[in-house]
XYZ file of C-alpha atoms in Angstrom:
557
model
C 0.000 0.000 0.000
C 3.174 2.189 -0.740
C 2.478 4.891 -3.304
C 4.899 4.090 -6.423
C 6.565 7.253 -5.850
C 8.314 6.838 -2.266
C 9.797 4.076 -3.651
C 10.914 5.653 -6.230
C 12.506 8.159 -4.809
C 14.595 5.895 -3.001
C 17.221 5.834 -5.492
C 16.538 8.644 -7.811
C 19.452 10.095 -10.347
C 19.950 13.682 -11.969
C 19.981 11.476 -15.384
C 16.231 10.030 -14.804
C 14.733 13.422 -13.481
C 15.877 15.001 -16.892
C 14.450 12.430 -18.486
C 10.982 12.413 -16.074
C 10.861 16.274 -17.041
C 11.045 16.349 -20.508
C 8.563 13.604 -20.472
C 6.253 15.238 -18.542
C 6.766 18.334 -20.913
C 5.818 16.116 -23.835
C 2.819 14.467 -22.092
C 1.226 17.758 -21.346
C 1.932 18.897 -25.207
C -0.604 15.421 -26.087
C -2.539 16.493 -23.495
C -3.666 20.089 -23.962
C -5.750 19.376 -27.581
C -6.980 15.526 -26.253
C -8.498 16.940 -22.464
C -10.279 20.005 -24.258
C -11.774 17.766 -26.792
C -12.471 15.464 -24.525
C -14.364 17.775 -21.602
C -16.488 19.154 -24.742
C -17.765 15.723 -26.253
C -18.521 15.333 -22.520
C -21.005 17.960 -22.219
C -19.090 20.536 -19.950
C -16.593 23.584 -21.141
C -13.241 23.364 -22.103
C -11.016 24.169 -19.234
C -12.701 21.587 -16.615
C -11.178 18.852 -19.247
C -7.473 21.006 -17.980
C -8.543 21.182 -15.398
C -8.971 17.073 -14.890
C -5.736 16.429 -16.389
C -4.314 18.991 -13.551
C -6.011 18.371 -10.319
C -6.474 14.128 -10.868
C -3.044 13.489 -13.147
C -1.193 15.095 -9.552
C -2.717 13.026 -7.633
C -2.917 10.179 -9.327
C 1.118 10.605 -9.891
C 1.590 11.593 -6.094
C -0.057 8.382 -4.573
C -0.696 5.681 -7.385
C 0.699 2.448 -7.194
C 1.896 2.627 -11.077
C 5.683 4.398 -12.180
C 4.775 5.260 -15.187
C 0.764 6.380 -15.281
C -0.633 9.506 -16.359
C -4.124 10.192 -15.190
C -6.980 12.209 -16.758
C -10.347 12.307 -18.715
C -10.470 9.599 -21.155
C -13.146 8.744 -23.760
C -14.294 5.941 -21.231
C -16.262 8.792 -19.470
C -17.503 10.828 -21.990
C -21.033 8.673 -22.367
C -21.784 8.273 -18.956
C -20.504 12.374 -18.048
C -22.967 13.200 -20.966
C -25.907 11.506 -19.347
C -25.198 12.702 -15.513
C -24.893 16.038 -16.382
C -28.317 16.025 -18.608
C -29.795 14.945 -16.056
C -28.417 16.422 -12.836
C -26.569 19.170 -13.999
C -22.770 19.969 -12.997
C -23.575 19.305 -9.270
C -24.889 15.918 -9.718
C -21.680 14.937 -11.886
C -19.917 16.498 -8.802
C -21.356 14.319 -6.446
C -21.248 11.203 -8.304
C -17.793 11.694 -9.333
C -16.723 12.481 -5.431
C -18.820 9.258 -4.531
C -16.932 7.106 -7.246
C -13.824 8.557 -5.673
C -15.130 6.989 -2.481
C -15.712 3.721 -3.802
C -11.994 3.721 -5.429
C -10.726 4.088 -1.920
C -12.567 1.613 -0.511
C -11.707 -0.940 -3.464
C -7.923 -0.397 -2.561
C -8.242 -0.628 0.948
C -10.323 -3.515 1.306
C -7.870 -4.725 -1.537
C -9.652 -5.773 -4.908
C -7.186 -4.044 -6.836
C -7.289 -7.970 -8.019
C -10.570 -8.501 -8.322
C -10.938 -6.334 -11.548
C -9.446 -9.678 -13.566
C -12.698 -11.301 -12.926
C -15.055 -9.159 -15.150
C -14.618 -11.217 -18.773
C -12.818 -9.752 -21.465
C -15.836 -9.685 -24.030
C -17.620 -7.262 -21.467
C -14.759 -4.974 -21.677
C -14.468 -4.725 -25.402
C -18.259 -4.644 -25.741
C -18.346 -1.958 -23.895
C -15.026 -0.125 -24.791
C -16.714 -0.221 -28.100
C -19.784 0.662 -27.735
C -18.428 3.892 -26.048
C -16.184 4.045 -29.306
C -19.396 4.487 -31.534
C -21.390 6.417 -29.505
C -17.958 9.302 -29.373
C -17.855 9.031 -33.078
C -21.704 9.298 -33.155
C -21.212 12.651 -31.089
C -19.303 14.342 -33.514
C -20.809 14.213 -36.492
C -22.284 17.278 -36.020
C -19.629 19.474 -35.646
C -17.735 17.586 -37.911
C -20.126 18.339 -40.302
C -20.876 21.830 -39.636
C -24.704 20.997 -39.387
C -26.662 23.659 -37.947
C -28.259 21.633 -35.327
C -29.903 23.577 -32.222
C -30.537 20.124 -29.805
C -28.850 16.813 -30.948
C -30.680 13.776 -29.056
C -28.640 11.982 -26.523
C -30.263 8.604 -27.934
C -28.155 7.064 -30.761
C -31.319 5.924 -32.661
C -32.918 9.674 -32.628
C -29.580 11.214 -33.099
C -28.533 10.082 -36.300
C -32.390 10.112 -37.588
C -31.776 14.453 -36.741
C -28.290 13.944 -38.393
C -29.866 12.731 -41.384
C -32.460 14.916 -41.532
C -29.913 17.816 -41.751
C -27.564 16.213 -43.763
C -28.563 19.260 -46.688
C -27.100 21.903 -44.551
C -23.829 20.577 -44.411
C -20.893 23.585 -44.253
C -18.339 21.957 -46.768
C -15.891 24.595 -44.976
C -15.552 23.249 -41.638
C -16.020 19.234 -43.519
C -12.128 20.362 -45.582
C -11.270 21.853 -41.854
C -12.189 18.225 -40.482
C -10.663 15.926 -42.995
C -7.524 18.480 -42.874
C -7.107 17.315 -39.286
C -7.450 13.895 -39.697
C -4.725 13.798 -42.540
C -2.393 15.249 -40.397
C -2.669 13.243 -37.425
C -2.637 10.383 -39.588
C -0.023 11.752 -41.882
C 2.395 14.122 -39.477
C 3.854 10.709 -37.377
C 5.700 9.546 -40.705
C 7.533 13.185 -40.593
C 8.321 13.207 -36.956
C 7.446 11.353 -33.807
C 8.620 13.706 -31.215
C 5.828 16.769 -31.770
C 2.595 15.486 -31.148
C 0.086 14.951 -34.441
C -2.946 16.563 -32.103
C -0.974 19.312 -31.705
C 0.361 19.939 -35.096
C -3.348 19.610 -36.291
C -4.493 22.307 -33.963
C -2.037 24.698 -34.840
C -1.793 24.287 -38.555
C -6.083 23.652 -38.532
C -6.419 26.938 -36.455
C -4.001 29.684 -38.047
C -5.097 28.259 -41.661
C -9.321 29.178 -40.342
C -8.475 32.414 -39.153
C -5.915 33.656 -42.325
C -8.164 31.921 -44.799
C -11.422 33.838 -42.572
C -13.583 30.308 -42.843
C -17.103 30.226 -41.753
C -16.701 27.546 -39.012
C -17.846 27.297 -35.665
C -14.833 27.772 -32.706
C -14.501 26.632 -29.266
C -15.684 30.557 -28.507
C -18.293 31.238 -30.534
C -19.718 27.976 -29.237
C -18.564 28.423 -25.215
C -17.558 32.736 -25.151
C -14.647 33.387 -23.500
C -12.579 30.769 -21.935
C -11.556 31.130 -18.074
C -7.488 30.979 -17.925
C -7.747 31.560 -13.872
C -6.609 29.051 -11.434
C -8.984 26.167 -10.071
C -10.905 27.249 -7.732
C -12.699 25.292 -4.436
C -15.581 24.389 -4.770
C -18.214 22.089 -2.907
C -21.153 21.012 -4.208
C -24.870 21.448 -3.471
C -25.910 18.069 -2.431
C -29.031 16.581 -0.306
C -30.196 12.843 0.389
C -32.117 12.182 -2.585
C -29.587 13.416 -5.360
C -26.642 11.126 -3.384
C -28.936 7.869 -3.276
C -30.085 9.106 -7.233
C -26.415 8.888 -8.132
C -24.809 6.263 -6.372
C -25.398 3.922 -9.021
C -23.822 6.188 -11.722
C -20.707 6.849 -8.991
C -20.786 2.911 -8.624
C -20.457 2.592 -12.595
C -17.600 5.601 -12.942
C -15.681 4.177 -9.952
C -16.138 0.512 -11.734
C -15.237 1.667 -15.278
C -12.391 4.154 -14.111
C -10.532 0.711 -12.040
C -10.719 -1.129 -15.242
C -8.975 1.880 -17.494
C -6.383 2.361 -15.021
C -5.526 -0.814 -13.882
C -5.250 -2.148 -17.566
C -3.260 0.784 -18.146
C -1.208 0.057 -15.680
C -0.790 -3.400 -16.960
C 0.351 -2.023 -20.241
C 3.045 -0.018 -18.829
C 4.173 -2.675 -16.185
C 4.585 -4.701 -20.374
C 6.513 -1.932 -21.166
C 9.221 -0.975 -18.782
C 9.315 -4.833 -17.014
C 7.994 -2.977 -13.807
C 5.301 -4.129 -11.574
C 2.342 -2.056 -10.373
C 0.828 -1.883 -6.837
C -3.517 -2.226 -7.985
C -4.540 -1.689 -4.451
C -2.767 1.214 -3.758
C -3.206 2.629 -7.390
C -7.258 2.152 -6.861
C -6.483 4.509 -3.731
C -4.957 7.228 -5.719
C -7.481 7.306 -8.916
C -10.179 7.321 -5.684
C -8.543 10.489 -3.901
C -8.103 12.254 -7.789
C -11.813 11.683 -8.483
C -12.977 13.409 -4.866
C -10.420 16.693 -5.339
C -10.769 16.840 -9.286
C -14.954 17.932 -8.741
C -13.694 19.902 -5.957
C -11.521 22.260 -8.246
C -14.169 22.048 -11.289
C -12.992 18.778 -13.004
C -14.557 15.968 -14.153
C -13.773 11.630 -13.757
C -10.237 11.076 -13.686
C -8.481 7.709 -14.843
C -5.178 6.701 -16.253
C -5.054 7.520 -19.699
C -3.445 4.103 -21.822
C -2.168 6.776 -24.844
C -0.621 9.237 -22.732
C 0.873 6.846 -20.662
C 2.838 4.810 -23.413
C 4.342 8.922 -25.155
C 5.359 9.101 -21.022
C 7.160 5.405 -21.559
C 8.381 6.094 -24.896
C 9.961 9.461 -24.132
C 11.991 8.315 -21.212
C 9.614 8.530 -18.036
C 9.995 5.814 -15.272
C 9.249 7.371 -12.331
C 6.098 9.390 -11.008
C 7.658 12.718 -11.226
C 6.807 12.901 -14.787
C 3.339 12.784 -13.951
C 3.494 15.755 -11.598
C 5.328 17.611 -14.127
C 2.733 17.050 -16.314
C 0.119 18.278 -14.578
C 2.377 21.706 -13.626
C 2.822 22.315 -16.926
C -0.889 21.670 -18.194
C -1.399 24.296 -15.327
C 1.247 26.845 -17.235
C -0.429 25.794 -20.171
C -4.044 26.687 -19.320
C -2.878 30.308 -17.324
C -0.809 31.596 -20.242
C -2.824 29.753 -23.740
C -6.750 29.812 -22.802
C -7.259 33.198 -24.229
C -6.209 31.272 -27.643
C -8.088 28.372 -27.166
C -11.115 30.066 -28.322
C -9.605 30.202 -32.226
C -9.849 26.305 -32.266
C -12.457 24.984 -35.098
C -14.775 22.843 -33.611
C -14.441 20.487 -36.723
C -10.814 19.797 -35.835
C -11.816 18.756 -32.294
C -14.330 16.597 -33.476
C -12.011 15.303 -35.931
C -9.001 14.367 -32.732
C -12.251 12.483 -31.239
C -12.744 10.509 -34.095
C -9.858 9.205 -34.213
C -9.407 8.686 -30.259
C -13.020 6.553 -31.659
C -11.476 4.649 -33.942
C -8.227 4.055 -31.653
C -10.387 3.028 -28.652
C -12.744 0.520 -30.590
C -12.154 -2.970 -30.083
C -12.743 -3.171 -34.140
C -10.895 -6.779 -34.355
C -12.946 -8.609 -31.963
C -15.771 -8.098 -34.311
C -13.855 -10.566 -36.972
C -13.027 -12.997 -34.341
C -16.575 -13.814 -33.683
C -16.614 -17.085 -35.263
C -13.754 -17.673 -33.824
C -14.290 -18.283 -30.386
C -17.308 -19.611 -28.321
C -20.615 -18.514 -29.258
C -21.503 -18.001 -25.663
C -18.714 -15.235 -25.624
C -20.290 -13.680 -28.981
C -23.209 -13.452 -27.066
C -21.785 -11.232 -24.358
C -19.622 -9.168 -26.663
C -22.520 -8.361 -28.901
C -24.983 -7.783 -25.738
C -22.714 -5.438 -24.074
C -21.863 -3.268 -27.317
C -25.443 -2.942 -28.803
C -26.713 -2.157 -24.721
C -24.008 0.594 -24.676
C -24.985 1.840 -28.098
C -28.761 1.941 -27.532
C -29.339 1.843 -23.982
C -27.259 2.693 -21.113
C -23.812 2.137 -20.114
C -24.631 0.965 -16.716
C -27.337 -1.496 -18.258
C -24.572 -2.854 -20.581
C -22.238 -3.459 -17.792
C -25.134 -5.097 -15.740
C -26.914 -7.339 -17.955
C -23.439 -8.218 -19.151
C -22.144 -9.734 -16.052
C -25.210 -11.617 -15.267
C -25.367 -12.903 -18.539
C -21.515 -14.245 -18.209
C -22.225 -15.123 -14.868
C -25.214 -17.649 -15.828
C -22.846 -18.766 -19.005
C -20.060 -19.582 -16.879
C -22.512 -21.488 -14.133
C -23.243 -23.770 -17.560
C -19.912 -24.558 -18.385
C -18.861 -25.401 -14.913
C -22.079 -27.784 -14.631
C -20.973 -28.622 -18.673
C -17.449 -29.851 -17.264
C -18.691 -31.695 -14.007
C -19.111 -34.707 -14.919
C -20.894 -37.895 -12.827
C -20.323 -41.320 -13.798
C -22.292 -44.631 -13.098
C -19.341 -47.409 -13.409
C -21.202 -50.281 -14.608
C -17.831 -52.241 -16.287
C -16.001 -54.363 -13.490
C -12.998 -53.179 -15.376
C -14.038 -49.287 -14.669
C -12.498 -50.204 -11.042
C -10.661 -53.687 -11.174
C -7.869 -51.844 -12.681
C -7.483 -49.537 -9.607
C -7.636 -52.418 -7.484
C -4.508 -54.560 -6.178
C -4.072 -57.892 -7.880
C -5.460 -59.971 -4.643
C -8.769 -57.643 -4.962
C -9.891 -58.450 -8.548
C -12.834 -60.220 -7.270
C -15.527 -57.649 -6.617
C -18.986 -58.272 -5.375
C -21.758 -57.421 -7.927
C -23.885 -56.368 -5.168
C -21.436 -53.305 -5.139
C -22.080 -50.085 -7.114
C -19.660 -47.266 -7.764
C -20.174 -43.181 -8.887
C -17.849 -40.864 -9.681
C -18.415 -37.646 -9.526
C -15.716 -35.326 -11.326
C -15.433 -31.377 -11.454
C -17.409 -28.473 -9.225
C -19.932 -30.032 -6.800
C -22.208 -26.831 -6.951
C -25.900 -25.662 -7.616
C -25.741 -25.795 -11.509
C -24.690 -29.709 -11.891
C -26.385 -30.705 -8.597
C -29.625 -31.264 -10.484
C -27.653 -33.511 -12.886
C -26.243 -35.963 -10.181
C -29.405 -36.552 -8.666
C -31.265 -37.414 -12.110
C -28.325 -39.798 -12.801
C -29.011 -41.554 -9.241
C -32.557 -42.033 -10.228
C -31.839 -44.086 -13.330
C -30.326 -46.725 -11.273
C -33.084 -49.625 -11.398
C -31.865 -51.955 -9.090
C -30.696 -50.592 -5.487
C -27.227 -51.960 -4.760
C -26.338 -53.180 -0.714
C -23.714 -50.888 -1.264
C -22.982 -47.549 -3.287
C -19.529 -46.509 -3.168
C -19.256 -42.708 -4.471
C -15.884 -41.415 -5.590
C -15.089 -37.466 -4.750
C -11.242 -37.616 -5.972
C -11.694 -34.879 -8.724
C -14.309 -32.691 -6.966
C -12.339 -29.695 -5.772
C -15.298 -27.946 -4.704
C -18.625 -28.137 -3.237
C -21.608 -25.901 -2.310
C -24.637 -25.421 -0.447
C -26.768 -27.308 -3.185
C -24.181 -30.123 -3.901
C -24.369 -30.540 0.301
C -28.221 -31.069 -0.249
C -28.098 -33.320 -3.521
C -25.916 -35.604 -1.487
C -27.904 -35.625 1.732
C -30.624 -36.524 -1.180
C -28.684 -39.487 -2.312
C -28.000 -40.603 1.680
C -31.978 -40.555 1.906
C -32.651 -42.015 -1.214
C -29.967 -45.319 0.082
C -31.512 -45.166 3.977
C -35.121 -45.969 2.176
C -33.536 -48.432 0.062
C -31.733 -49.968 2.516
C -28.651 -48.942 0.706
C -25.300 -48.245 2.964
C -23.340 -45.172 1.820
C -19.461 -45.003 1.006
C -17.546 -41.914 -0.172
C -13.769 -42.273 -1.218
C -10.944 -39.922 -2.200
C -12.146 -37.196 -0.866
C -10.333 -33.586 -1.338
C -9.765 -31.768 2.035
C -12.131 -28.911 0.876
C -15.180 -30.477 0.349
C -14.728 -32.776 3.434
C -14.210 -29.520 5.665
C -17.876 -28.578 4.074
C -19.528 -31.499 4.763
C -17.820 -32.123 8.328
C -19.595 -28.540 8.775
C -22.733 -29.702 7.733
C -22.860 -32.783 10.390
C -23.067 -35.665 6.998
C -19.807 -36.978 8.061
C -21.305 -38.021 11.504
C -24.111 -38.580 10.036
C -23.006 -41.783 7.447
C -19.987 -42.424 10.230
C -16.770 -41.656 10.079
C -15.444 -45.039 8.798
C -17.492 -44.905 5.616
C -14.871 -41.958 4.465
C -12.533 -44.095 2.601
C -8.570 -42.954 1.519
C -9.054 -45.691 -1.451
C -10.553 -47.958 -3.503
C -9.252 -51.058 -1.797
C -10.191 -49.647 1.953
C -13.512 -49.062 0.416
C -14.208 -52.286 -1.025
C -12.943 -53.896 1.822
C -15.708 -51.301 4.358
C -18.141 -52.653 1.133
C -17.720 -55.946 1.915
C -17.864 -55.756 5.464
C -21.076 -54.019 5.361
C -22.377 -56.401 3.378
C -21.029 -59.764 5.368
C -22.747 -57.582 8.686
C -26.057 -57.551 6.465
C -26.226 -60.606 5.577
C -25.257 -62.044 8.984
C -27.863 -60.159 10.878
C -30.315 -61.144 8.472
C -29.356 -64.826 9.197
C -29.759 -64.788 12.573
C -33.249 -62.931 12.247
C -34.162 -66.150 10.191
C -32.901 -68.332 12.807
C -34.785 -66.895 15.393
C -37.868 -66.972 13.228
């Protein structure tokens, strides 16, 4: 639970804090165009997108658990921002961005840092790309130029308003938009080191203004830009919005552990390192309660801005803080400037932070893989795109949750051994001689709830009842509640039958359970057999008892 950058510090060199600072330098370069863009397509004005990368990429630097991350808004948010803040305005996206902060904390101190492993891959790219479309979707119309008062937040009405207006297209700020894209595309082949996003803004903006295009601007859509320092600022809250929004907190906390965490992950690939998730969920938690506080929005580590900090030389934390000082410098001296930016050219960085963010490939590798992961994959992308985010994530899980329960009960497996030679060949070679009065199950795989069901209907398809039913538990590893009551079941089922119970090879695990449950005392201790030969041998003493007593009862008749 010690933050990455204590440790750091430990041993820290001239060399690597010129190379941290002219990291950070660069990092803040990417950032400036990507956390403007980014705060617009999420529904609030320019700076609070700085402002973000400022207030949560400091404190995500000062006490994550990664070297290397760079926190800030990321396209993961924009969908679900969009919808809080239609809804419950700038202080309800405070107070469900404070409470998500919350949660973070309490993820990394209660340590599930790695519990985030456990939600399946297709629910991650379904959504990831269902967020992908829905950006794209977003900005179309400035893009476009259309002259659109209200655009729906529904991706169905949306695009039916898009193509209603798809006549009043401005062809200006369409050559201003496809300009962009060509260079970001385009400028990487020239030079790596200067940012494409950056060189697009520049070249995009000084060629509107000399050329005097008819385009809309960050200012004649949001006026004047504030260049002032953050300011404090708590939020108006009461008991109704906080229980309204906990959900929504509960979905950016959940969403903003999987960015960073995988982006930690990436980095951890990239520099052989190895991140702390537990105390890295603490610092994304304390960035998302003091980002609202100053006017920001969700913070989370950025995957793109963390491999330019790798690639230009960062290992340590204090690129991250110098990052977010120079965004600072950044926003104070250039925000009376922003204002010139073409929104076309914004929309045209988003579009291709779309098209980077998609998880396009898994649509080809459909066929390729289970169906029952096709399922989720296409669930949680078309939910995203035509519902809800939170809905997506939701029905996603339960639906992999009851598809997993199906292939565990798939895999466990319980045999009826009705071939001598299914056991002789376990047996010594003085104990070939078996007594047919003897029958033996297997049960193999997860004793649990969803193959329960099966073992019992397999015990009812024995006609005859045996004197004795051996029942082997060697490959069980596990068993629940419900497997605890199918085999009381099967103990019932061989009292009325007059049927004595034997269980052999049992795993510690399951006998702990069922020494809980009392069934141990309850069948007798020497029924649990180590083998195959102690249990024949406990068969066939049962059996000799049987008979004997039932001699004597004869006699005395």
């Amino acid at each position: 639970m010690m933050p990455k950058l204590f440790t750091c510090l430990k041993d820290y060199s001239k060399e690597q804090f010129l190379k941290d600072f002219a990291a950070g330098i660069i990092v803040a370069i990417i950032a400036l165009p990507l956390s403007i863009a980014l705060a617009i397509a999420s529904g609030v004005s320019p700076e609070k997108g700085l402002i973000t990368a400022i207030v949560g990429g400091f404190f995500v630097s000062l006490l994550g658990g990664s070297r290397v991350q760079i926190g800030g808004p990321t396209g993961a948010f924009v969908v679900i921002v969009y919808g809080i803040i239609q809804k419950y305005g700038l202080d309800g996206l405070m107070v469900a961005t404070i409470i998500a902060g919350i949660f973070l904390i309490l993820m990394g101190v209660f340590k599930l840092g790695s519990m985030i492993k456990f939600i399946p891959y297709p629910i991650t790219t379904g959504f990831t790309s269902g967020i992908a479309v829905i950006i794209f979707s977003s900005q179309i119309k400035d893009f476009f130029g259309l002259n659109i008062d209200g655009v729906p937040a529904e991706f169905i009405p949306k695009w039916t308003v898009y193509f209603k207006n798809f006549s009043n297209v401005n062809m200006e700020a369409v050559i201003v938009g496809v300009l962009s894209i060509l260079i970001i595309i385009l400028w990487p082949k020239i030079n790596k080191k200067i940012p494409a996003t950056l060189v697009s803004i520049i070249v995009v903006t000084f060629s509107t203004l000399l050329l005097k295009l008819d385009v809309s601007t960050i200012g004649s859509q949001f006026g004047e830009i504030s260049s002032s320092l953050p300011k404090f600022h708590f939020p108006t809250m009461n008991r109704e919005m906080i229980q309204a929004l906990i959900v929504p907190g509960m979905t950016i906390a959940l969403l903003g552990s999987i960015e960073s965490l995988l982006s930690a992950v990436v980095a951890d690939g990239m520099i052989g390192g190895n991140h702390r998730s537990n105390i890295e969920l603490v610092g994304q938690g304390v960035a998302n309660i003091f980002s609202p506080l100053f006017g920001g929005i969700p913070v989370t580590g950025a995957i793109a801005r963390t491999a330019a900090n790798i690639k230009n030389g960062a290992r340590t934390p204090i690129s991250g803080i110098v990052h977010s000082i120079s965004l600072l410098l950044m926003m104070l001296l250039l925000m009376p400037y922003v204002k010139f930016i073409p929104m076309a050219s914004l929309a045209a960085i988003l579009m291709m932070v779309a098209y980077h963010m998609g998880e396009w490939h898994a649509f080809t590798e459909l066929s390729k893989g289970p169906k029952s992961d096709a399922a989720i994959f296409l669930v949680a992308f078309f939910l995203t795109v035509l519902v809800d985010l939170v809905v997506a994530i939701e029905v996603g899980m339960i639906l992999a949750a009851f598809l997993f329960m199906k292939r565990m009960a798939d895999v466990t497996d319980f045999k009826y051994l009705l071939e001598e030679n299914d056991i002789k060949d376990e047996l010594p070679a003085y104990r070939k001689d078996l007594s047919t009065e003897i029958a033996f199950y297997e049960i193999n795989g997860p004793f649990f709830f969803g193959a329960a069901d099966k073992f019992i209907q397999v015990i009812k398809e024995v006609e005859d009842s045996p004197k004795v039913l051996i029942l082997k538990m060697k490959h069980v590893p596990v068993i629940d509640a419900t497997g605890y009551t199918a085999l009381k079941k099967l103990y019932d089922m061989c009292k009325h039958s007059d049927t004595k119970l034997i269980i052999m090879e049992i795993q510690e695990s399951p006998l702990k359970i069922l020494k809980n449950y009392g069934f141990i005392q309850m069948i007798g201790q020497d029924r649990i057999c180590k083998d195959i030969d102690e249990a024949v041998e406990t068969a066939n003493r049962l059996i000799e008892m049987k008979e004997g007593s039932s001699t004597e009862a004869v006699t005395m008749i």
